[in-house]
Amino acid sequence: MPSPKLKTDHRQPTTGSLLGIEHLDQQTICGYLQLAAEMEKRPRTAPPLLPGRRIVLLFYESSTRTRVSFEFAAKALSATTTLITSGASSIEKGESLIDTGYTLHALGADAIVMRHPSSGAHWTLSRALDLPIINAGDGMHEHPSQALLDAYTILKHKRELKGLKITIIGDVYHSRVARSNVFLLAKFGAEVTLCGPPDLVPDVAAVLAPGVRVVRSLQEGLRDTDVVMLLRIQKERFIGRRLSFENYIAAYQLNAERMRWAKPEAIIMHPGPIIRGVELNSEIADAPQSLIREQVHNGVAVRMAILAKALGAEK
Ligand code: NCD
């Protein structure tokens, strides 16, 4: 195998990359969702789609669901995976992101799935490397595979996204999951409400996409909603803020009584990790209309679709 050449055209990410939802069109998103449905039905005995392909899982931040589901997805397609975490690699020795990328390319990687604390790190890497780069979360920017699996999960329970009322509650400001979901849902005509205190949901969040509104009252945010999406709340985010952690819980924690403000058939979602007793109580986490574990389950099929498409094996 000849050693890979350095990329010469730095303007575009490599074909097959998935860097974010913001710049995808409806057709591309539908393509991922349809392929995920095929992947879910794929018998285990079907001919392998990615035999011997090498997929690197490059995780500069901790992860459970996202990492394991990308790994299981790759293995379900017969690809080989290698996990690199920042604590146990040359990253710790000070190697730059791009040099790590060149190294992985020279070793024969076919694609890189990366989680990185800096927003935009994937753009930087994908402009430097002739390899498909898949964003598994970049800083406070995007988490496209989560938004795709959330849409996939919603569509198993609701007919279409158009006109659907979706309320996202919690720390929208720091959430890449919220941003990717807002971009995706708004593209399909869902009515998105962002709900929380100003420190976690600034007014300006309403300009993320058309049809997005910001509300402060949980009752107003939940009224008539079809889908409730909760976000993880971190205690550290309240240091030096006007609102205390305890007051957040008092005003915004979802419980069964408050859930009655939503439509009776409303579904409950959360990207995980959930913190019982903070953004939700156990009654909600384990309620029949909670899809939290189904989301995790669907993540494997959706990530199989992302990897198959990244490596041109979707046909
Ligand atoms: C999220 C993340 O890391 O962005 N988790 C996930 O990937 N399912 C959300 C979070 O950490 O709160």
GROMACS .gro file of C-alpha atoms in nm, residues 169-171 195-197 200 216-219 222 230-236 238 242-256 258 261 275-282 284:
model
   46
  169ILE     CA    1  -3.549   2.207   2.813
  170GLY     CA    2  -3.225   2.279   2.998
  171ASP     CA    3  -2.875   2.396   2.919
  195CYS     CA    4  -3.715   2.648   2.759
  196GLY     CA    5  -3.499   2.746   3.055
  197PRO     CA    6  -3.356   3.042   3.248
  200LEU     CA    7  -2.883   2.859   3.007
  216ARG     CA    8  -3.896   3.095   3.045
  217SER     CA    9  -4.192   2.920   3.204
  218LEU     CA   10  -4.194   2.541   3.201
  219GLN     CA   11  -4.574   2.536   3.194
  222LEU     CA   12  -4.478   2.226   2.775
  230LEU     CA   13  -3.436   1.718   2.816
  231LEU     CA   14  -3.070   1.814   2.839
  232ARG     CA   15  -2.817   1.727   3.106
  233ILE     CA   16  -2.768   1.991   3.373
  234GLN     CA   17  -2.423   2.035   3.527
  235LYS     CA   18  -2.395   2.191   3.871
  236GLU     CA   19  -2.071   2.373   3.770
  238PHE     CA   20  -2.438   2.767   3.794
  242ARG     CA   21  -2.806   3.454   3.893
  243LEU     CA   22  -3.001   3.130   3.924
  244SER     CA   23  -2.897   2.864   4.176
  245PHE     CA   24  -2.885   2.492   4.099
  246GLU     CA   25  -3.157   2.431   4.360
  247ASN     CA   26  -3.384   2.694   4.205
  248TYR     CA   27  -3.330   2.541   3.862
  249ILE     CA   28  -3.450   2.206   3.994
  250ALA     CA   29  -3.751   2.373   4.161
  251ALA     CA   30  -3.852   2.554   3.842
  252TYR     CA   31  -3.757   2.313   3.562
  253GLN     CA   32  -3.715   1.954   3.682
  254LEU     CA   33  -3.955   1.734   3.485
  255ASN     CA   34  -4.188   1.519   3.693
  256ALA     CA   35  -4.513   1.337   3.616
  258ARG     CA   36  -4.561   1.877   3.518
  261TRP     CA   37  -4.901   2.020   3.077
  275ILE     CA   38  -2.889   1.279   3.599
  276ARG     CA   39  -3.185   1.152   3.801
  277GLY     CA   40  -3.301   1.408   4.054
  278VAL     CA   41  -3.171   1.702   3.849
  279GLU     CA   42  -3.328   1.758   3.505
  280LEU     CA   43  -3.579   1.477   3.558
  281ASN     CA   44  -3.693   1.244   3.833
  282SER     CA   45  -3.701   0.864   3.813
  284ILE     CA   46  -4.009   1.043   3.421
   0.00000   0.00000   0.00000
